[in-house]
């Protein structure tokens, strides 16, 4: 059974870089499209980035200048780096995967449990 | 302000049917058959209920169905059950420029 687990600092200072890792267990990161999606406390969802295992990336235009999403197939990990963070970047960050390999339906069928990142000095 | 418009709340009694609308534009919902719907219980990760407008993933009850007409997508839940009480979000691909857009979410209350 494939599981996704987000990890990283729970507190980041303003203007610094938020870095998160999603570790995939029970299956391979290859052959799938992967996403980062976030949710500010008490608010709705925002899709951050969508990346194929081969490295082809698609970013939310509102975050593109600050965002890097990458995949390390050797470690079976997906990563997120968001620079110059502000309080508006405080959110639960989820990694997610398409349901089927080699398929881009722009949906997230498998989710991690999410990790709360707070931006504060 | 969300790109897709959903009602803030809907309610229904057990056994009834409800429909949640999701209104976008000809640049997102109306132009792509790539609307997905997510159910989220408090403190939990969202769960995919419908993809590509009307496809139901394995394990999702057939009480959930999706459809689209023009720029508006809809999620219908029939035979409401207490466990259906949750927040529901619609989502649509919006092209290479606008990426992906979500609705603001709808809180479903089962009376």
JSON list of C-alpha atoms in Angstrom, two decimals:
[
{"chain": "A", "resi": 1, "resn": "UNK", "atom": "CA", "xyz": [0.00, 0.00, 0.00]},
{"chain": "A", "resi": 2, "resn": "UNK", "atom": "CA", "xyz": [1.57, 3.24, -1.14]},
{"chain": "A", "resi": 3, "resn": "UNK", "atom": "CA", "xyz": [1.93, 5.93, 1.51]},
{"chain": "A", "resi": 4, "resn": "UNK", "atom": "CA", "xyz": [3.07, 9.54, 1.30]},
{"chain": "A", "resi": 5, "resn": "UNK", "atom": "CA", "xyz": [4.71, 11.30, 4.22]},
{"chain": "A", "resi": 6, "resn": "UNK", "atom": "CA", "xyz": [5.53, 15.00, 4.28]},
{"chain": "A", "resi": 7, "resn": "UNK", "atom": "CA", "xyz": [8.37, 16.22, 6.47]},
{"chain": "A", "resi": 8, "resn": "UNK", "atom": "CA", "xyz": [10.20, 19.43, 7.19]},
{"chain": "A", "resi": 9, "resn": "UNK", "atom": "CA", "xyz": [10.45, 22.33, 9.64]},
{"chain": "A", "resi": 10, "resn": "UNK", "atom": "CA", "xyz": [7.18, 23.35, 11.24]},
{"chain": "A", "resi": 11, "resn": "UNK", "atom": "CA", "xyz": [8.35, 26.92, 11.75]},
{"chain": "A", "resi": 12, "resn": "UNK", "atom": "CA", "xyz": [10.08, 29.14, 9.19]},
{"chain": "A", "resi": 13, "resn": "UNK", "atom": "CA", "xyz": [11.12, 32.77, 9.62]},
{"chain": "A", "resi": 14, "resn": "UNK", "atom": "CA", "xyz": [9.83, 35.45, 7.24]},
{"chain": "A", "resi": 15, "resn": "UNK", "atom": "CA", "xyz": [12.04, 35.99, 4.16]},
{"chain": "A", "resi": 16, "resn": "UNK", "atom": "CA", "xyz": [13.61, 32.55, 4.54]},
{"chain": "A", "resi": 17, "resn": "UNK", "atom": "CA", "xyz": [13.09, 29.43, 2.39]},
{"chain": "A", "resi": 18, "resn": "UNK", "atom": "CA", "xyz": [10.49, 26.81, 3.21]},
{"chain": "A", "resi": 19, "resn": "UNK", "atom": "CA", "xyz": [11.75, 23.32, 2.38]},
{"chain": "A", "resi": 20, "resn": "UNK", "atom": "CA", "xyz": [9.63, 20.18, 2.52]},
{"chain": "A", "resi": 21, "resn": "UNK", "atom": "CA", "xyz": [10.13, 16.57, 1.49]},
{"chain": "A", "resi": 22, "resn": "UNK", "atom": "CA", "xyz": [7.53, 13.96, 0.61]},
{"chain": "A", "resi": 23, "resn": "UNK", "atom": "CA", "xyz": [8.76, 10.40, 1.03]},
{"chain": "A", "resi": 24, "resn": "UNK", "atom": "CA", "xyz": [6.96, 7.69, -0.91]},
{"chain": "A", "resi": 25, "resn": "UNK", "atom": "CA", "xyz": [6.83, 4.25, 0.69]},
{"chain": "A", "resi": 26, "resn": "UNK", "atom": "CA", "xyz": [5.29, 1.02, -0.54]},
{"chain": "A", "resi": 27, "resn": "UNK", "atom": "CA", "xyz": [5.69, 1.95, -4.19]},
{"chain": "A", "resi": 28, "resn": "UNK", "atom": "CA", "xyz": [7.78, 3.77, -6.74]},
{"chain": "A", "resi": 29, "resn": "UNK", "atom": "CA", "xyz": [7.77, 7.48, -7.44]},
{"chain": "A", "resi": 30, "resn": "UNK", "atom": "CA", "xyz": [8.37, 6.70, -11.09]},
{"chain": "A", "resi": 31, "resn": "UNK", "atom": "CA", "xyz": [5.66, 6.77, -13.76]},
{"chain": "A", "resi": 32, "resn": "UNK", "atom": "CA", "xyz": [3.36, 9.15, -11.90]},
{"chain": "A", "resi": 33, "resn": "UNK", "atom": "CA", "xyz": [2.44, 12.83, -11.78]},
{"chain": "A", "resi": 34, "resn": "UNK", "atom": "CA", "xyz": [2.94, 14.38, -8.34]},
{"chain": "A", "resi": 35, "resn": "UNK", "atom": "CA", "xyz": [1.58, 17.52, -6.71]},
{"chain": "A", "resi": 36, "resn": "UNK", "atom": "CA", "xyz": [2.03, 19.89, -3.83]},
{"chain": "A", "resi": 37, "resn": "UNK", "atom": "CA", "xyz": [-1.21, 21.43, -2.54]},
{"chain": "A", "resi": 38, "resn": "UNK", "atom": "CA", "xyz": [-1.58, 23.72, 0.45]},
{"chain": "A", "resi": 39, "resn": "UNK", "atom": "CA", "xyz": [-4.36, 24.90, 2.74]},
{"chain": "A", "resi": 40, "resn": "UNK", "atom": "CA", "xyz": [-4.07, 27.92, 5.04]},
{"chain": "A", "resi": 41, "resn": "UNK", "atom": "CA", "xyz": [-5.69, 27.32, 8.45]},
{"chain": "A", "resi": 42, "resn": "UNK", "atom": "CA", "xyz": [-9.47, 27.55, 8.13]},
{"chain": "A", "resi": 43, "resn": "UNK", "atom": "CA", "xyz": [-9.30, 28.31, 4.41]},
{"chain": "A", "resi": 44, "resn": "UNK", "atom": "CA", "xyz": [-9.54, 26.57, 1.05]},
{"chain": "A", "resi": 45, "resn": "UNK", "atom": "CA", "xyz": [-7.11, 24.61, -1.07]},
{"chain": "A", "resi": 46, "resn": "UNK", "atom": "CA", "xyz": [-4.43, 25.98, -3.39]},
{"chain": "A", "resi": 47, "resn": "UNK", "atom": "CA", "xyz": [-2.55, 23.88, -5.94]},
{"chain": "A", "resi": 48, "resn": "UNK", "atom": "CA", "xyz": [1.14, 24.77, -5.83]},
{"chain": "A", "resi": 49, "resn": "UNK", "atom": "CA", "xyz": [2.90, 22.57, -8.35]},
{"chain": "A", "resi": 50, "resn": "UNK", "atom": "CA", "xyz": [2.42, 19.55, -10.59]},
{"chain": "A", "resi": 51, "resn": "UNK", "atom": "CA", "xyz": [5.43, 17.50, -11.69]},
{"chain": "A", "resi": 52, "resn": "UNK", "atom": "CA", "xyz": [6.02, 14.37, -13.70]},
{"chain": "A", "resi": 53, "resn": "UNK", "atom": "CA", "xyz": [8.53, 11.84, -12.34]},
{"chain": "A", "resi": 54, "resn": "UNK", "atom": "CA", "xyz": [10.79, 12.65, -15.27]},
{"chain": "A", "resi": 55, "resn": "UNK", "atom": "CA", "xyz": [11.09, 16.22, -14.00]},
{"chain": "A", "resi": 56, "resn": "UNK", "atom": "CA", "xyz": [8.64, 18.14, -16.20]},
{"chain": "A", "resi": 57, "resn": "UNK", "atom": "CA", "xyz": [7.13, 20.79, -13.91]},
{"chain": "A", "resi": 58, "resn": "UNK", "atom": "CA", "xyz": [4.05, 23.02, -13.86]},
{"chain": "A", "resi": 59, "resn": "UNK", "atom": "CA", "xyz": [3.80, 25.79, -11.27]},
{"chain": "A", "resi": 60, "resn": "UNK", "atom": "CA", "xyz": [1.06, 28.02, -9.92]},
{"chain": "A", "resi": 61, "resn": "UNK", "atom": "CA", "xyz": [1.82, 31.34, -11.68]},
{"chain": "A", "resi": 62, "resn": "UNK", "atom": "CA", "xyz": [1.27, 33.27, -8.46]},
{"chain": "A", "resi": 63, "resn": "UNK", "atom": "CA", "xyz": [4.13, 31.33, -6.82]},
{"chain": "A", "resi": 64, "resn": "UNK", "atom": "CA", "xyz": [6.33, 30.54, -9.81]},
{"chain": "A", "resi": 65, "resn": "UNK", "atom": "CA", "xyz": [9.04, 33.11, -9.07]},
{"chain": "A", "resi": 66, "resn": "UNK", "atom": "CA", "xyz": [9.61, 31.64, -5.59]},
{"chain": "A", "resi": 67, "resn": "UNK", "atom": "CA", "xyz": [8.96, 27.96, -6.19]},
{"chain": "A", "resi": 68, "resn": "UNK", "atom": "CA", "xyz": [11.04, 24.90, -7.00]},
{"chain": "A", "resi": 69, "resn": "UNK", "atom": "CA", "xyz": [9.56, 21.40, -7.07]},
{"chain": "A", "resi": 70, "resn": "UNK", "atom": "CA", "xyz": [11.78, 18.45, -7.85]},
{"chain": "A", "resi": 71, "resn": "UNK", "atom": "CA", "xyz": [11.84, 14.66, -7.77]},
{"chain": "A", "resi": 72, "resn": "UNK", "atom": "CA", "xyz": [14.66, 12.38, -6.65]},
{"chain": "A", "resi": 73, "resn": "UNK", "atom": "CA", "xyz": [13.85, 8.94, -8.02]},
{"chain": "A", "resi": 74, "resn": "UNK", "atom": "CA", "xyz": [16.85, 7.38, -6.27]},
{"chain": "A", "resi": 75, "resn": "UNK", "atom": "CA", "xyz": [15.44, 8.41, -2.89]},
{"chain": "A", "resi": 76, "resn": "UNK", "atom": "CA", "xyz": [11.77, 8.03, -3.87]},
{"chain": "A", "resi": 77, "resn": "UNK", "atom": "CA", "xyz": [11.20, 11.60, -2.74]},
{"chain": "A", "resi": 78, "resn": "UNK", "atom": "CA", "xyz": [9.41, 14.72, -3.92]},
{"chain": "A", "resi": 79, "resn": "UNK", "atom": "CA", "xyz": [10.62, 18.08, -2.65]},
{"chain": "A", "resi": 80, "resn": "UNK", "atom": "CA", "xyz": [9.30, 21.62, -2.38]},
{"chain": "A", "resi": 81, "resn": "UNK", "atom": "CA", "xyz": [11.27, 24.82, -1.90]},
{"chain": "A", "resi": 82, "resn": "UNK", "atom": "CA", "xyz": [9.46, 28.14, -1.50]},
{"chain": "A", "resi": 83, "resn": "UNK", "atom": "CA", "xyz": [11.66, 31.18, -1.05]},
{"chain": "A", "resi": 84, "resn": "UNK", "atom": "CA", "xyz": [11.07, 34.58, 0.55]},
{"chain": "A", "resi": 85, "resn": "UNK", "atom": "CA", "xyz": [8.15, 33.34, 2.62]},
{"chain": "A", "resi": 86, "resn": "UNK", "atom": "CA", "xyz": [5.69, 35.56, 4.44]},
{"chain": "A", "resi": 87, "resn": "UNK", "atom": "CA", "xyz": [2.89, 34.91, 6.90]},
{"chain": "A", "resi": 88, "resn": "UNK", "atom": "CA", "xyz": [0.61, 34.32, 3.90]},
{"chain": "A", "resi": 89, "resn": "UNK", "atom": "CA", "xyz": [2.54, 31.10, 3.23]},
{"chain": "A", "resi": 90, "resn": "UNK", "atom": "CA", "xyz": [1.44, 29.63, 6.56]},
{"chain": "A", "resi": 91, "resn": "UNK", "atom": "CA", "xyz": [-0.53, 26.51, 5.66]},
{"chain": "A", "resi": 92, "resn": "UNK", "atom": "CA", "xyz": [-0.84, 22.77, 5.81]},
{"chain": "A", "resi": 93, "resn": "UNK", "atom": "CA", "xyz": [1.20, 21.47, 2.90]},
{"chain": "A", "resi": 94, "resn": "UNK", "atom": "CA", "xyz": [0.13, 18.22, 1.24]},
{"chain": "A", "resi": 95, "resn": "UNK", "atom": "CA", "xyz": [1.90, 16.06, -1.28]},
{"chain": "A", "resi": 96, "resn": "UNK", "atom": "CA", "xyz": [-0.35, 14.08, -3.57]},
{"chain": "A", "resi": 97, "resn": "UNK", "atom": "CA", "xyz": [-0.29, 11.73, -6.53]},
{"chain": "A", "resi": 98, "resn": "UNK", "atom": "CA", "xyz": [-2.41, 10.92, -9.56]},
{"chain": "A", "resi": 99, "resn": "UNK", "atom": "CA", "xyz": [-4.30, 7.65, -9.23]},
{"chain": "A", "resi": 100, "resn": "UNK", "atom": "CA", "xyz": [-2.88, 5.99, -12.32]},
{"chain": "A", "resi": 101, "resn": "UNK", "atom": "CA", "xyz": [0.62, 5.87, -13.83]},
{"chain": "A", "resi": 102, "resn": "UNK", "atom": "CA", "xyz": [1.46, 7.79, -16.99]},
{"chain": "A", "resi": 103, "resn": "UNK", "atom": "CA", "xyz": [-1.86, 9.61, -16.63]},
{"chain": "A", "resi": 104, "resn": "UNK", "atom": "CA", "xyz": [-2.40, 13.34, -16.30]},
{"chain": "A", "resi": 105, "resn": "UNK", "atom": "CA", "xyz": [-5.96, 14.02, -15.23]},
{"chain": "A", "resi": 106, "resn": "UNK", "atom": "CA", "xyz": [-4.98, 17.05, -13.15]},
{"chain": "A", "resi": 107, "resn": "UNK", "atom": "CA", "xyz": [-6.36, 15.44, -10.03]},
{"chain": "A", "resi": 108, "resn": "UNK", "atom": "CA", "xyz": [-4.95, 14.12, -6.78]},
{"chain": "A", "resi": 109, "resn": "UNK", "atom": "CA", "xyz": [-6.05, 10.61, -5.93]},
{"chain": "A", "resi": 110, "resn": "UNK", "atom": "CA", "xyz": [-3.57, 9.74, -3.21]},
{"chain": "A", "resi": 111, "resn": "UNK", "atom": "CA", "xyz": [-2.65, 12.20, -0.45]},
{"chain": "A", "resi": 112, "resn": "UNK", "atom": "CA", "xyz": [-0.20, 12.47, 2.39]},
{"chain": "A", "resi": 113, "resn": "UNK", "atom": "CA", "xyz": [-1.46, 13.47, 5.82]},
{"chain": "A", "resi": 114, "resn": "UNK", "atom": "CA", "xyz": [-0.10, 16.99, 5.42]},
{"chain": "A", "resi": 115, "resn": "UNK", "atom": "CA", "xyz": [2.30, 19.03, 7.48]},
{"chain": "A", "resi": 116, "resn": "UNK", "atom": "CA", "xyz": [1.64, 22.43, 9.05]},
{"chain": "A", "resi": 117, "resn": "UNK", "atom": "CA", "xyz": [4.22, 25.08, 8.30]},
{"chain": "A", "resi": 118, "resn": "UNK", "atom": "CA", "xyz": [4.00, 28.36, 10.20]},
{"chain": "A", "resi": 119, "resn": "UNK", "atom": "CA", "xyz": [5.86, 31.43, 9.01]},
{"chain": "A", "resi": 120, "resn": "UNK", "atom": "CA", "xyz": [6.70, 33.59, 11.99]},
{"chain": "A", "resi": 121, "resn": "UNK", "atom": "CA", "xyz": [9.65, 35.30, 13.59]},
{"chain": "B", "resi": 1, "resn": "UNK", "atom": "CA", "xyz": [-11.67, 35.24, -3.82]},
{"chain": "B", "resi": 2, "resn": "UNK", "atom": "CA", "xyz": [-11.64, 31.81, -5.42]},
{"chain": "B", "resi": 3, "resn": "UNK", "atom": "CA", "xyz": [-11.56, 31.30, -9.15]},
{"chain": "B", "resi": 4, "resn": "UNK", "atom": "CA", "xyz": [-14.45, 28.81, -9.08]},
{"chain": "B", "resi": 5, "resn": "UNK", "atom": "CA", "xyz": [-17.69, 29.70, -7.32]},
{"chain": "B", "resi": 6, "resn": "UNK", "atom": "CA", "xyz": [-19.36, 27.23, -4.96]},
{"chain": "B", "resi": 7, "resn": "UNK", "atom": "CA", "xyz": [-22.18, 27.78, -2.48]},
{"chain": "B", "resi": 8, "resn": "UNK", "atom": "CA", "xyz": [-20.79, 28.27, 1.01]},
{"chain": "B", "resi": 9, "resn": "UNK", "atom": "CA", "xyz": [-23.14, 25.71, 2.47]},
{"chain": "B", "resi": 10, "resn": "UNK", "atom": "CA", "xyz": [-25.77, 23.15, 1.57]},
{"chain": "B", "resi": 11, "resn": "UNK", "atom": "CA", "xyz": [-27.81, 20.85, 3.75]},
{"chain": "B", "resi": 12, "resn": "UNK", "atom": "CA", "xyz": [-30.06, 17.86, 3.44]},
{"chain": "B", "resi": 13, "resn": "UNK", "atom": "CA", "xyz": [-31.71, 15.14, 5.47]},
{"chain": "B", "resi": 14, "resn": "UNK", "atom": "CA", "xyz": [-30.59, 11.53, 5.50]},
{"chain": "B", "resi": 15, "resn": "UNK", "atom": "CA", "xyz": [-31.76, 9.73, 2.40]},
{"chain": "B", "resi": 16, "resn": "UNK", "atom": "CA", "xyz": [-32.21, 12.89, 0.38]},
{"chain": "B", "resi": 17, "resn": "UNK", "atom": "CA", "xyz": [-30.16, 14.04, -2.60]},
{"chain": "B", "resi": 18, "resn": "UNK", "atom": "CA", "xyz": [-28.21, 17.26, -2.83]},
{"chain": "B", "resi": 19, "resn": "UNK", "atom": "CA", "xyz": [-26.26, 18.95, -5.60]},
{"chain": "B", "resi": 20, "resn": "UNK", "atom": "CA", "xyz": [-23.27, 21.25, -5.19]},
{"chain": "B", "resi": 21, "resn": "UNK", "atom": "CA", "xyz": [-22.58, 23.58, -8.08]},
{"chain": "B", "resi": 22, "resn": "UNK", "atom": "CA", "xyz": [-19.20, 24.85, -9.20]},
{"chain": "B", "resi": 23, "resn": "UNK", "atom": "CA", "xyz": [-19.24, 27.75, -11.63]},
{"chain": "B", "resi": 24, "resn": "UNK", "atom": "CA", "xyz": [-16.19, 28.75, -13.61]},
{"chain": "B", "resi": 25, "resn": "UNK", "atom": "CA", "xyz": [-15.56, 30.26, -17.01]},
{"chain": "B", "resi": 26, "resn": "UNK", "atom": "CA", "xyz": [-14.88, 29.24, -20.58]},
{"chain": "B", "resi": 27, "resn": "UNK", "atom": "CA", "xyz": [-11.18, 29.28, -19.66]},
{"chain": "B", "resi": 28, "resn": "UNK", "atom": "CA", "xyz": [-11.42, 26.52, -17.08]},
{"chain": "B", "resi": 29, "resn": "UNK", "atom": "CA", "xyz": [-14.54, 24.43, -16.41]},
{"chain": "B", "resi": 30, "resn": "UNK", "atom": "CA", "xyz": [-16.05, 25.17, -19.80]},
{"chain": "B", "resi": 31, "resn": "UNK", "atom": "CA", "xyz": [-12.90, 24.43, -21.78]},
{"chain": "B", "resi": 32, "resn": "UNK", "atom": "CA", "xyz": [-11.60, 21.24, -20.20]},
{"chain": "B", "resi": 33, "resn": "UNK", "atom": "CA", "xyz": [-13.15, 18.01, -19.03]},
{"chain": "B", "resi": 34, "resn": "UNK", "atom": "CA", "xyz": [-10.78, 18.08, -16.07]},
{"chain": "B", "resi": 35, "resn": "UNK", "atom": "CA", "xyz": [-12.95, 18.95, -13.10]},
{"chain": "B", "resi": 36, "resn": "UNK", "atom": "CA", "xyz": [-12.31, 17.04, -9.90]},
{"chain": "B", "resi": 37, "resn": "UNK", "atom": "CA", "xyz": [-14.17, 17.00, -6.59]},
{"chain": "B", "resi": 38, "resn": "UNK", "atom": "CA", "xyz": [-12.72, 16.46, -3.12]},
{"chain": "B", "resi": 39, "resn": "UNK", "atom": "CA", "xyz": [-14.29, 15.61, 0.22]},
{"chain": "B", "resi": 40, "resn": "UNK", "atom": "CA", "xyz": [-12.55, 16.82, 3.36]},
{"chain": "B", "resi": 41, "resn": "UNK", "atom": "CA", "xyz": [-13.47, 15.94, 6.92]},
{"chain": "B", "resi": 42, "resn": "UNK", "atom": "CA", "xyz": [-12.15, 18.18, 9.72]},
{"chain": "B", "resi": 43, "resn": "UNK", "atom": "CA", "xyz": [-8.47, 17.67, 10.38]},
{"chain": "B", "resi": 44, "resn": "UNK", "atom": "CA", "xyz": [-8.09, 15.20, 7.53]},
{"chain": "B", "resi": 45, "resn": "UNK", "atom": "CA", "xyz": [-6.54, 15.30, 4.08]},
{"chain": "B", "resi": 46, "resn": "UNK", "atom": "CA", "xyz": [-8.91, 15.75, 1.16]},
{"chain": "B", "resi": 47, "resn": "UNK", "atom": "CA", "xyz": [-10.19, 12.65, -0.62]},
{"chain": "B", "resi": 48, "resn": "UNK", "atom": "CA", "xyz": [-10.77, 12.46, -4.36]},
{"chain": "B", "resi": 49, "resn": "UNK", "atom": "CA", "xyz": [-14.42, 11.71, -5.09]},
{"chain": "B", "resi": 50, "resn": "UNK", "atom": "CA", "xyz": [-14.70, 12.52, -8.80]},
{"chain": "B", "resi": 51, "resn": "UNK", "atom": "CA", "xyz": [-12.08, 13.10, -11.49]},
{"chain": "B", "resi": 52, "resn": "UNK", "atom": "CA", "xyz": [-12.33, 14.22, -15.11]},
{"chain": "B", "resi": 53, "resn": "UNK", "atom": "CA", "xyz": [-15.81, 15.53, -14.51]},
{"chain": "B", "resi": 54, "resn": "UNK", "atom": "CA", "xyz": [-17.60, 12.28, -13.84]},
{"chain": "B", "resi": 55, "resn": "UNK", "atom": "CA", "xyz": [-15.15, 9.45, -13.17]},
{"chain": "B", "resi": 56, "resn": "UNK", "atom": "CA", "xyz": [-15.53, 7.84, -9.77]},
{"chain": "B", "resi": 57, "resn": "UNK", "atom": "CA", "xyz": [-12.37, 6.28, -8.31]},
{"chain": "B", "resi": 58, "resn": "UNK", "atom": "CA", "xyz": [-12.49, 2.74, -7.05]},
{"chain": "B", "resi": 59, "resn": "UNK", "atom": "CA", "xyz": [-13.84, 2.65, -3.52]},
{"chain": "B", "resi": 60, "resn": "UNK", "atom": "CA", "xyz": [-15.95, 5.79, -3.80]},
{"chain": "B", "resi": 61, "resn": "UNK", "atom": "CA", "xyz": [-19.63, 5.14, -3.29]},
{"chain": "B", "resi": 62, "resn": "UNK", "atom": "CA", "xyz": [-21.83, 5.24, -6.39]},
{"chain": "B", "resi": 63, "resn": "UNK", "atom": "CA", "xyz": [-24.01, 7.68, -4.46]},
{"chain": "B", "resi": 64, "resn": "UNK", "atom": "CA", "xyz": [-21.55, 10.32, -5.66]},
{"chain": "B", "resi": 65, "resn": "UNK", "atom": "CA", "xyz": [-21.77, 11.51, -9.25]},
{"chain": "B", "resi": 66, "resn": "UNK", "atom": "CA", "xyz": [-20.37, 14.38, -11.27]},
{"chain": "B", "resi": 67, "resn": "UNK", "atom": "CA", "xyz": [-21.58, 16.24, -14.31]},
{"chain": "B", "resi": 68, "resn": "UNK", "atom": "CA", "xyz": [-20.98, 19.43, -16.30]},
{"chain": "B", "resi": 69, "resn": "UNK", "atom": "CA", "xyz": [-23.05, 21.84, -18.32]},
{"chain": "B", "resi": 70, "resn": "UNK", "atom": "CA", "xyz": [-21.29, 24.74, -19.97]},
{"chain": "B", "resi": 71, "resn": "UNK", "atom": "CA", "xyz": [-19.16, 26.55, -17.41]},
{"chain": "B", "resi": 72, "resn": "UNK", "atom": "CA", "xyz": [-20.79, 24.86, -14.41]},
{"chain": "B", "resi": 73, "resn": "UNK", "atom": "CA", "xyz": [-19.84, 21.52, -12.91]},
{"chain": "B", "resi": 74, "resn": "UNK", "atom": "CA", "xyz": [-21.98, 19.74, -10.34]},
{"chain": "B", "resi": 75, "resn": "UNK", "atom": "CA", "xyz": [-21.51, 17.11, -7.67]},
{"chain": "B", "resi": 76, "resn": "UNK", "atom": "CA", "xyz": [-24.63, 15.16, -6.71]},
{"chain": "B", "resi": 77, "resn": "UNK", "atom": "CA", "xyz": [-24.83, 13.03, -3.59]},
{"chain": "B", "resi": 78, "resn": "UNK", "atom": "CA", "xyz": [-27.82, 10.74, -3.40]},
{"chain": "B", "resi": 79, "resn": "UNK", "atom": "CA", "xyz": [-29.10, 8.87, -0.37]},
{"chain": "B", "resi": 80, "resn": "UNK", "atom": "CA", "xyz": [-27.39, 11.27, 2.04]},
{"chain": "B", "resi": 81, "resn": "UNK", "atom": "CA", "xyz": [-25.71, 9.66, 5.01]},
{"chain": "B", "resi": 82, "resn": "UNK", "atom": "CA", "xyz": [-24.37, 11.20, 8.20]},
{"chain": "B", "resi": 83, "resn": "UNK", "atom": "CA", "xyz": [-20.80, 10.38, 7.14]},
{"chain": "B", "resi": 84, "resn": "UNK", "atom": "CA", "xyz": [-21.21, 12.58, 4.05]},
{"chain": "B", "resi": 85, "resn": "UNK", "atom": "CA", "xyz": [-21.11, 15.67, 6.28]},
{"chain": "B", "resi": 86, "resn": "UNK", "atom": "CA", "xyz": [-17.87, 17.38, 5.25]},
{"chain": "B", "resi": 87, "resn": "UNK", "atom": "CA", "xyz": [-16.40, 20.17, 3.15]},
{"chain": "B", "resi": 88, "resn": "UNK", "atom": "CA", "xyz": [-16.42, 19.67, -0.61]},
{"chain": "B", "resi": 89, "resn": "UNK", "atom": "CA", "xyz": [-14.09, 21.38, -3.06]},
{"chain": "B", "resi": 90, "resn": "UNK", "atom": "CA", "xyz": [-14.24, 21.50, -6.84]},
{"chain": "B", "resi": 91, "resn": "UNK", "atom": "CA", "xyz": [-11.13, 21.98, -8.92]},
{"chain": "B", "resi": 92, "resn": "UNK", "atom": "CA", "xyz": [-10.45, 22.53, -12.62]},
{"chain": "B", "resi": 93, "resn": "UNK", "atom": "CA", "xyz": [-7.46, 22.63, -14.89]},
{"chain": "B", "resi": 94, "resn": "UNK", "atom": "CA", "xyz": [-7.28, 26.12, -16.39]},
{"chain": "B", "resi": 95, "resn": "UNK", "atom": "CA", "xyz": [-4.61, 25.86, -19.05]},
{"chain": "B", "resi": 96, "resn": "UNK", "atom": "CA", "xyz": [-0.88, 26.40, -19.07]},
{"chain": "B", "resi": 97, "resn": "UNK", "atom": "CA", "xyz": [-1.22, 30.08, -18.12]},
{"chain": "B", "resi": 98, "resn": "UNK", "atom": "CA", "xyz": [-3.71, 29.88, -15.25]},
{"chain": "B", "resi": 99, "resn": "UNK", "atom": "CA", "xyz": [-2.71, 26.40, -14.06]},
{"chain": "B", "resi": 100, "resn": "UNK", "atom": "CA", "xyz": [-5.30, 24.90, -11.68]},
{"chain": "B", "resi": 101, "resn": "UNK", "atom": "CA", "xyz": [-8.12, 26.64, -9.85]},
{"chain": "B", "resi": 102, "resn": "UNK", "atom": "CA", "xyz": [-10.16, 25.58, -6.84]},
{"chain": "B", "resi": 103, "resn": "UNK", "atom": "CA", "xyz": [-13.57, 26.57, -5.61]},
{"chain": "B", "resi": 104, "resn": "UNK", "atom": "CA", "xyz": [-13.88, 28.09, -2.18]},
{"chain": "B", "resi": 105, "resn": "UNK", "atom": "CA", "xyz": [-15.47, 24.98, -0.74]},
{"chain": "B", "resi": 106, "resn": "UNK", "atom": "CA", "xyz": [-18.98, 24.00, 0.32]},
{"chain": "B", "resi": 107, "resn": "UNK", "atom": "CA", "xyz": [-19.87, 22.82, 3.79]},
{"chain": "B", "resi": 108, "resn": "UNK", "atom": "CA", "xyz": [-22.41, 20.00, 3.63]},
{"chain": "B", "resi": 109, "resn": "UNK", "atom": "CA", "xyz": [-24.56, 19.53, 6.71]},
{"chain": "B", "resi": 110, "resn": "UNK", "atom": "CA", "xyz": [-26.63, 16.39, 7.10]},
{"chain": "B", "resi": 111, "resn": "UNK", "atom": "CA", "xyz": [-29.61, 17.39, 9.22]}
]
